[in-house]
CSV table of C-alpha atoms in Angstrom, one decimal:
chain,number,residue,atom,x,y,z
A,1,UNK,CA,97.5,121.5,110.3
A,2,UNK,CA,98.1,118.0,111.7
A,3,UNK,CA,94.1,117.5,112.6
A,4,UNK,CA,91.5,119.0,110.3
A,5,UNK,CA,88.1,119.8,111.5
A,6,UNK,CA,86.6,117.9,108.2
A,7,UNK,CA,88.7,115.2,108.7
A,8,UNK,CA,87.9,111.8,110.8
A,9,UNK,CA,89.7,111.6,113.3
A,10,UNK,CA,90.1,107.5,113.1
A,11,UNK,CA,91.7,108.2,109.6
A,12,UNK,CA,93.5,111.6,110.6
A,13,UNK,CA,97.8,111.0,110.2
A,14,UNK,CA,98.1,111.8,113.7
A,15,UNK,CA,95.8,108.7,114.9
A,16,UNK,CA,96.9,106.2,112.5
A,17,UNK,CA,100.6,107.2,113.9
A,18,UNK,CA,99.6,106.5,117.3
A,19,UNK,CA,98.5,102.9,115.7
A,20,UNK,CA,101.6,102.5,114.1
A,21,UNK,CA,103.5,103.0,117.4
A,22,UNK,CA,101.1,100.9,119.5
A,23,UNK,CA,101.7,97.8,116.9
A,24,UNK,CA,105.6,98.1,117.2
A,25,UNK,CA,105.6,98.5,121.0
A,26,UNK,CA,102.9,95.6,121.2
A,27,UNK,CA,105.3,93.2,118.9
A,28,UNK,CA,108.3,94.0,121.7
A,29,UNK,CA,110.3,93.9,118.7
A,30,UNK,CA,113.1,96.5,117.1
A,31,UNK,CA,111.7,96.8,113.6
A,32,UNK,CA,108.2,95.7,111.9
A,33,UNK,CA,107.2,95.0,108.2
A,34,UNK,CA,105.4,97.7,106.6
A,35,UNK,CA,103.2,94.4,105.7
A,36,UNK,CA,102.3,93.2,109.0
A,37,UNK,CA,101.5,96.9,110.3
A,38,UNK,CA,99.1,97.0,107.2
A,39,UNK,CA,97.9,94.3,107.9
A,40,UNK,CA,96.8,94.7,111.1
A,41,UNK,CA,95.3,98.3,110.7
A,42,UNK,CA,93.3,96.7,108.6
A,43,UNK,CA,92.4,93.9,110.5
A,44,UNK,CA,91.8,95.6,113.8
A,45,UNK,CA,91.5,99.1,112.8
A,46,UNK,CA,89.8,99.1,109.5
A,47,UNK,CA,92.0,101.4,108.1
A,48,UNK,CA,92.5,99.7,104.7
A,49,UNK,CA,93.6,102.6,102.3
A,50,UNK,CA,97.1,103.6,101.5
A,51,UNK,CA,96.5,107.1,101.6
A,52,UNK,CA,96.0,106.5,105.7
A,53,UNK,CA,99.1,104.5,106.2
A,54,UNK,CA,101.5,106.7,104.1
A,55,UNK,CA,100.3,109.8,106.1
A,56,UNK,CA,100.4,108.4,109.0
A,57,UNK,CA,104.5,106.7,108.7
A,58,UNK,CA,105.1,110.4,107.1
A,59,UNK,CA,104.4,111.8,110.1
A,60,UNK,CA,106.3,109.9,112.3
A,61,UNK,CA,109.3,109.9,109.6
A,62,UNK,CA,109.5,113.7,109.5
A,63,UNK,CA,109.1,114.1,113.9
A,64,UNK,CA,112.2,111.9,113.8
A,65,UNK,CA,110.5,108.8,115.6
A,66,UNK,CA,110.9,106.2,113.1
A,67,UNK,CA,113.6,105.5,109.7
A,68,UNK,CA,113.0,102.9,106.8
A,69,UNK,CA,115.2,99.9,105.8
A,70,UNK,CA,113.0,98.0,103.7
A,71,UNK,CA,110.4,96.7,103.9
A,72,UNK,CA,110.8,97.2,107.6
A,73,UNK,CA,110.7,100.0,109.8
A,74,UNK,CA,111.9,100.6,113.1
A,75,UNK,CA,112.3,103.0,115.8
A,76,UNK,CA,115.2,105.2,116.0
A,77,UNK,CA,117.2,105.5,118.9
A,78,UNK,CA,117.9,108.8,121.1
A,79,UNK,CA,120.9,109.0,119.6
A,80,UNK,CA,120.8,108.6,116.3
């Protein structure tokens, strides 16, 4: 279940991976630090726990958006 009915919804995976996305599209850049997008969820989104984060770059790991090379992360192309 991606959205519980329980759950928040500011702090649900979903959400926070919508953040995530926003933050990279926003920077107009091809990969982010996992620093500065924690950083500014917490900043602008109050979304200060790891837990939230981790959920939320899990979820767009496993759809097939996004792949790590540390510390940064960046969208994959169509291709890949």
């Amino acid at each position: 279940m991606l959205v519980s009915k329980d759950e928040n919804i500011k702090t649900s995976s979903v959400y926070v991976a919508s953040l995530i996305l926003k933050q990279i599209q926003k920077q107009k850049v091809d990969k982010i630090s996992i620093f500065e997008i924690s950083k500014e969820l917490k900043k602008k989104h109050n979304i200060s726990r790891y837990r939230h984060l981790f959920f939320g770059l899990a979820f767009l790991y496993s759809s097939g958006i996004i792949d790590f090379k540390e510390p940064f992360i960046y969208i994959k192309n169509k291709n890949d």
